[in-house]
Coordinates of C-alpha atoms in Angstrom, one line a residue:
M1 CA 12.3 -17.1 23.6
R2 CA 11.0 -14.1 24.7
S3 CA 14.5 -12.7 25.0
G4 CA 14.5 -13.4 20.6
A5 CA 11.6 -12.2 20.7
R6 CA 13.3 -8.4 21.8
R7 CA 16.3 -9.0 20.6
A8 CA 14.1 -8.8 17.1
R9 CA 12.3 -5.5 18.3
W10 CA 15.6 -3.1 18.8
H11 CA 16.2 -5.3 15.5
W12 CA 13.9 -3.4 13.7
G13 CA 13.9 -0.3 15.9
W14 CA 17.4 0.2 15.2
I15 CA 17.4 -0.5 11.7
A16 CA 13.9 1.2 10.3
P17 CA 15.0 4.9 10.9
P18 CA 17.8 5.0 8.5
V19 CA 16.7 2.8 5.9
L20 CA 13.1 4.9 5.7
L21 CA 15.1 8.4 6.4
A22 CA 17.3 7.3 3.6
A23 CA 14.7 7.3 0.5
L24 CA 12.9 10.6 1.5
I25 CA 16.0 11.7 0.9
A26 CA 16.3 10.1 -2.0
G27 CA 13.1 10.5 -3.0
T28 CA 13.4 14.2 -1.8
A29 CA 16.9 15.0 -4.3
I30 CA 16.0 12.3 -6.9
G31 CA 13.7 14.4 -9.7
E32 CA 12.5 15.3 -13.3
T33 CA 14.3 18.6 -12.8
R34 CA 17.6 18.9 -10.9
I35 CA 19.2 20.1 -7.7
P36 CA 21.7 20.6 -6.6
A37 CA 22.1 17.8 -3.0
A38 CA 23.9 21.1 -1.1
T39 CA 20.3 22.3 -2.3
V40 CA 17.5 20.0 -1.9
F41 CA 20.2 20.4 2.3
Q42 CA 20.2 23.4 2.7
V43 CA 16.1 23.7 2.0
L44 CA 15.5 20.7 4.4
G45 CA 18.3 22.4 7.0
N46 CA 15.2 25.7 6.7
K47 CA 12.3 23.6 7.8
L48 CA 13.2 21.8 10.3
F49 CA 15.9 23.7 12.2
G50 CA 15.4 27.0 11.6
T51 CA 18.6 28.1 9.5
L52 CA 18.8 30.5 6.7
Y53 CA 20.7 29.2 3.9
P54 CA 19.4 31.8 1.1
V55 CA 17.2 29.7 -0.7
A56 CA 16.2 30.4 -5.1
R57 CA 12.0 30.4 -4.3
I58 CA 11.6 27.6 -6.2
D59 CA 14.2 25.5 -5.7
E60 CA 13.1 25.9 -1.9
G61 CA 9.0 25.0 -3.6
I62 CA 9.7 21.5 -5.9
V63 CA 11.9 20.5 -2.9
W64 CA 9.5 21.3 -0.1
N65 CA 6.1 21.1 -2.0
Y66 CA 6.6 19.0 -4.1
R67 CA 9.7 15.9 -3.1
L68 CA 9.5 15.5 0.1
A69 CA 5.7 15.9 0.5
R70 CA 5.0 13.1 -2.5
A71 CA 7.7 11.0 -1.1
V72 CA 6.0 11.4 2.8
V73 CA 3.2 9.9 0.8
A74 CA 4.0 7.2 -1.0
A75 CA 5.6 5.4 2.1
A76 CA 2.8 6.0 3.9
C77 CA 0.9 4.1 1.4
G78 CA 3.4 1.7 0.7
T79 CA 3.6 1.1 3.9
G80 CA -0.3 -0.1 4.3
L81 CA -0.9 -2.1 1.3
A82 CA 1.8 -4.2 2.6
L83 CA 0.8 -4.2 5.8
S84 CA -2.9 -5.2 3.6
G85 CA -1.4 -8.0 1.5
V86 CA 0.5 -9.4 5.1
V87 CA -3.0 -9.3 6.6
L88 CA -5.1 -10.6 3.1
Q89 CA -2.3 -14.1 3.2
A90 CA -2.6 -15.0 6.1
L91 CA -6.4 -14.7 7.2
L92 CA -7.2 -16.4 3.3
R93 CA -4.1 -18.3 4.0
N94 CA -4.2 -17.8 0.3
A95 CA 0.0 -17.1 -1.6
L96 CA -2.3 -14.4 -4.5
A97 CA -4.1 -13.0 -1.7
D98 CA -3.2 -8.5 -2.1
P99 CA -6.3 -5.7 -2.8
Y100 CA -5.5 -5.3 -5.9
L101 CA -5.8 -8.7 -7.4
L102 CA -8.9 -9.3 -4.4
G103 CA -10.3 -6.1 -6.7
I104 CA -11.2 -4.4 -3.3
S105 CA -8.5 -0.7 -5.2
A106 CA -11.2 -1.2 -8.2
G107 CA -14.0 -1.7 -5.2
A108 CA -12.2 1.4 -3.8
S109 CA -12.3 3.8 -7.2
T110 CA -15.8 3.4 -7.7
G111 CA -17.4 4.0 -5.0
A112 CA -14.7 7.3 -4.7
V113 CA -15.3 7.9 -7.9
A114 CA -18.9 7.3 -7.8
V115 CA -19.3 10.1 -4.8
T116 CA -17.1 12.7 -6.5
V117 CA -18.7 13.0 -10.3
A118 CA -21.4 10.8 -10.4
G119 CA -22.7 12.5 -6.6
L120 CA -23.9 10.1 -4.6
G121 CA -25.0 10.7 -1.7
A122 CA -25.7 14.3 -2.6
G123 CA -22.9 15.6 -0.1
A124 CA -23.0 13.8 3.3
L125 CA -20.3 11.2 2.0
S126 CA -16.8 12.1 1.5
L127 CA -14.2 10.7 -0.2
S128 CA -13.4 7.6 1.2
T129 CA -16.5 7.3 3.0
G130 CA -17.2 6.6 -0.9
A131 CA -14.1 3.8 -1.2
F132 CA -13.9 2.5 1.7
A133 CA -17.8 0.5 1.2
G134 CA -16.6 0.5 -1.9
A135 CA -13.4 -1.3 -0.8
L136 CA -15.6 -3.4 1.6
L137 CA -18.7 -4.4 -1.1
A138 CA -15.8 -5.7 -3.3
F139 CA -13.8 -8.3 -0.2
V140 CA -16.7 -9.3 0.6
M141 CA -18.7 -9.9 -3.1
V142 CA -15.1 -12.2 -4.2
A143 CA -15.5 -14.0 -0.8
T144 CA -18.9 -15.6 -1.6
L145 CA -18.1 -15.5 -5.0
A146 CA -14.7 -17.4 -3.9
R147 CA -16.7 -19.5 -1.1
A148 CA -20.2 -20.5 -3.7
A149 CA -17.1 -21.6 -6.5
G150 CA -15.7 -24.4 -3.2
G151 CA -12.9 -21.9 -2.3
G152 CA -10.9 -23.5 0.4
T153 CA -6.0 -24.0 0.4
G154 CA -4.1 -25.2 -1.7
L155 CA -3.1 -24.1 -5.5
Q156 CA -6.2 -24.8 -6.8
A157 CA -8.3 -22.5 -3.5
A158 CA -5.4 -20.1 -4.7
G159 CA -6.6 -20.2 -8.4
V160 CA -10.0 -20.0 -6.8
I161 CA -9.9 -17.3 -5.1
V162 CA -7.6 -15.2 -7.6
L163 CA -10.2 -16.0 -10.3
A164 CA -13.2 -14.6 -8.3
G165 CA -11.0 -11.3 -7.8
I166 CA -10.8 -10.5 -11.6
A167 CA -14.1 -11.3 -11.6
G168 CA -15.2 -8.3 -9.0
A169 CA -12.3 -6.4 -9.9
Q170 CA -13.9 -6.6 -14.5
L171 CA -17.5 -6.0 -12.4
F172 CA -16.4 -2.9 -10.3
N173 CA -13.6 -0.9 -13.4
A174 CA -16.5 -1.6 -15.9
M175 CA -18.9 0.2 -13.0
T176 CA -16.0 2.8 -12.8
A177 CA -16.3 3.5 -16.3
F178 CA -19.6 4.5 -17.1
L179 CA -19.6 6.3 -13.7
I180 CA -17.3 8.5 -15.6
A181 CA -18.6 8.0 -19.3
K182 CA -21.2 9.4 -18.1
S183 CA -21.0 11.6 -15.3
A184 CA -17.9 13.4 -16.4
N185 CA -16.5 16.4 -18.8
A186 CA -13.5 14.6 -21.1
E187 CA -11.5 16.4 -18.7
Q188 CA -12.4 15.0 -15.7
A189 CA -12.4 11.8 -17.9
R190 CA -8.8 11.8 -18.7
G191 CA -7.5 13.4 -14.9
I192 CA -9.8 10.5 -13.5
M193 CA -8.5 7.6 -16.0
F194 CA -4.6 9.0 -14.8
W195 CA -5.4 8.9 -11.0
L196 CA -6.7 4.8 -11.6
L197 CA -3.3 4.0 -12.4
G198 CA -1.4 5.5 -10.0
N199 CA -1.3 9.3 -9.3
L200 CA 1.6 10.8 -7.0
S201 CA 1.4 13.6 -9.0
G202 CA -0.9 16.1 -7.4
A203 CA 0.3 14.5 -3.6
R204 CA 0.8 17.5 -0.7
W205 CA 1.5 18.2 3.2
Q206 CA -2.5 18.1 3.7
D207 CA -2.3 14.5 1.9
S208 CA -0.3 13.0 4.0
L209 CA -2.3 13.7 7.2
I210 CA -4.8 10.7 6.0
A211 CA -1.9 9.1 4.6
V212 CA 0.6 8.7 7.2
P213 CA -2.8 8.8 10.0
A214 CA -4.0 4.8 7.9
A215 CA -0.1 3.7 7.7
A216 CA -0.1 3.7 11.7
L217 CA -3.5 2.4 12.1
G218 CA -2.0 -0.6 10.4
L219 CA 0.8 -1.0 11.6
G220 CA -1.0 -0.8 14.9
V221 CA -3.0 -2.7 14.1
C222 CA -1.1 -5.8 12.8
L223 CA 1.7 -5.4 15.3
W224 CA -2.0 -6.1 17.6
H225 CA -2.6 -9.9 16.7
V226 CA 0.7 -10.6 15.2
R227 CA -0.3 -13.5 17.5
S228 CA -3.2 -13.9 15.8
L229 CA -2.1 -13.8 12.1
D230 CA 0.8 -16.8 13.2
A231 CA -2.4 -18.6 15.0
F232 CA -4.3 -18.0 11.3
T233 CA -2.2 -19.1 8.6
F234 CA -2.6 -22.6 10.5
G235 CA -6.5 -22.3 9.7
A236 CA -9.6 -20.6 11.5
D237 CA -10.1 -23.2 13.8
S238 CA -6.9 -23.3 15.1
A239 CA -6.7 -19.8 15.7
A240 CA -9.8 -20.9 17.6
S241 CA -8.1 -23.5 19.2
L242 CA -5.5 -21.3 21.3
G243 CA -8.3 -18.7 22.5
I244 CA -8.7 -16.6 19.4
N245 CA -12.2 -15.4 19.8
V246 CA -12.4 -15.7 15.2
R247 CA -14.9 -13.4 13.9
R248 CA -14.0 -10.5 16.2
V249 CA -10.4 -10.9 14.8
Q250 CA -11.6 -11.3 12.1
A251 CA -13.1 -8.8 11.8
V252 CA -11.3 -7.0 12.7
L253 CA -8.2 -7.2 10.4
I254 CA -10.4 -7.5 7.4
G255 CA -11.7 -4.4 8.3
T256 CA -8.2 -2.0 9.2
A257 CA -6.8 -3.5 5.5
A258 CA -10.5 -2.8 3.8
L259 CA -10.9 1.2 5.1
V260 CA -6.4 1.9 4.8
T261 CA -6.9 0.2 1.0
A262 CA -9.3 2.6 0.5
L263 CA -8.2 5.5 2.3
I264 CA -5.0 5.5 0.0
V265 CA -6.8 4.1 -3.1
S266 CA -8.8 7.8 -2.1
L267 CA -6.1 9.4 -2.4
V268 CA -3.7 8.3 -5.1
G269 CA -5.7 5.6 -7.3
A270 CA -5.1 1.7 -7.7
I271 CA -1.6 1.3 -7.2
G272 CA -1.8 -2.6 -7.5
F273 CA 1.2 -5.7 -7.2
V274 CA 3.0 -3.5 -4.1
G275 CA 0.1 -5.9 -1.0
L276 CA 1.8 -9.5 -3.2
V277 CA 5.3 -8.9 -3.8
I278 CA 6.0 -6.7 -0.6
P279 CA 5.6 -10.2 2.0
H280 CA 6.4 -12.1 -0.4
A281 CA 9.9 -10.9 -0.7
M282 CA 9.7 -10.8 3.8
R283 CA 8.9 -13.4 4.5
F284 CA 11.6 -14.7 2.1
L285 CA 13.7 -12.5 3.9
V286 CA 13.0 -13.0 7.9
G287 CA 10.2 -15.9 7.7
G288 CA 6.5 -16.3 8.4
R289 CA 6.7 -14.6 12.1
H290 CA 4.7 -12.1 11.9
R291 CA 6.2 -10.8 15.1
L292 CA 8.7 -9.4 12.2
L293 CA 7.5 -9.4 8.9
V294 CA 5.1 -6.9 9.6
P295 CA 7.8 -3.9 11.1
A296 CA 9.8 -5.9 7.9
S297 CA 7.4 -5.7 5.7
A298 CA 6.4 -2.4 6.9
L299 CA 9.9 -0.9 5.5
A300 CA 9.5 -2.2 2.7
G301 CA 6.1 -0.9 1.3
A302 CA 7.4 2.5 2.2
V303 CA 11.4 1.9 0.5
F304 CA 9.9 0.2 -2.5
L305 CA 7.1 2.9 -3.1
I306 CA 9.5 5.7 -2.8
A307 CA 11.8 3.5 -5.2
A308 CA 9.1 2.8 -7.1
D309 CA 7.4 6.6 -7.5
I310 CA 11.3 7.8 -7.8
V311 CA 11.7 6.0 -11.3
S312 CA 8.2 6.9 -12.7
R313 CA 9.6 10.5 -12.6
I314 CA 12.8 9.5 -14.5
L315 CA 13.1 6.9 -16.0
I316 CA 11.2 8.9 -20.1
P317 CA 12.3 13.0 -19.8
G318 CA 9.9 14.8 -19.4
Q319 CA 6.9 12.6 -18.8
V320 CA 5.7 11.1 -15.5
L321 CA 4.4 7.6 -15.4
P322 CA 1.5 6.2 -13.7
I323 CA 3.4 4.9 -10.3
G324 CA 0.6 2.0 -11.0
V325 CA 3.0 1.2 -13.8
I326 CA 5.7 0.9 -12.9
T327 CA 4.5 -1.7 -9.9
A328 CA 2.9 -4.3 -12.8
L329 CA 6.0 -4.0 -15.2
I330 CA 8.4 -4.6 -11.5
G331 CA 4.4 -6.8 -10.1
A332 CA 3.6 -9.6 -12.6
P333 CA 6.8 -11.1 -13.6
A334 CA 6.6 -11.4 -9.3
F335 CA 3.2 -13.1 -9.7
A336 CA 4.0 -15.8 -12.7
A337 CA 7.2 -16.3 -9.9
I338 CA 4.4 -17.5 -7.0
L339 CA 2.9 -19.1 -9.4
I340 CA 5.0 -21.3 -10.9
R341 CA 6.5 -22.0 -6.6
G342 CA 3.4 -23.1 -5.9
R343 CA 3.5 -25.4 -8.7
A344 CA 6.6 -27.1 -7.8
R345 CA 5.4 -27.8 -4.9
K346 CA 2.0 -29.1 -5.4

């Protein structure tokens, strides 16, 4: 048993670096402006290994400061959102749990807008702090509403918590729209509305200083609690019977998922369906054991969001789509498939 788990760790240890590297190179090489592959590698060689290839400054800026920084931020955000989905689905025992569907992303957006546009906190609160407070408030509100409505487990309970999430998301979206209409000018409103759909256009290297540690925090906490996540899939009582401090572990995991989601929303807006689609796809490929599911979801989330970002840049020539549009086009059919699959199992 232990040797099998050790082989699994080595398995993912070997696969993840080359797959992630290939995705990052693709995200750096492909874009709305065509740059030869040789130029891309020359820029990377100059920046990473100190080579002295002659490269036009504009190509260097696009490849290094725009595309690679954007791909790194996309990978970190995809990892964080996918892991948040893994945690919420395990703790809530709900196949439809996801930061976006449960209104956590909407709450984080409201908190971020309240700090930046409405001036909540009079400068004492940061954007990330406002987003975290909003995300936590949204989760508590949705969980309370679902419990009051008779939530539990099974398909019917899944519908209850999703309805509670929809209600919470609508409430926080309305609050966000109110704050924008009340406090933002026309130019700010356009920028914020584009950002709320999920936007990586402004991602730069300084954003990776928040996104990468957030993803690393989520991955570290999930890997540390893989045994607890396995136990929670059989219910809180089963987890307690195995000696797990249920309240403490739930607080740590939910707090981490809310914090990671809030930090990501504060950087790139609300990107939906990553936390829903990726854990399900990886559960189908590697099974439900979190020792494999966690690293697989982290890797797949990173690759998925880099790929979605590439599509958002090249789908319509001369125009960059919000990345949330691309993930929704993929996630909405996946959501329908999960509902139908759940009904078939009933």
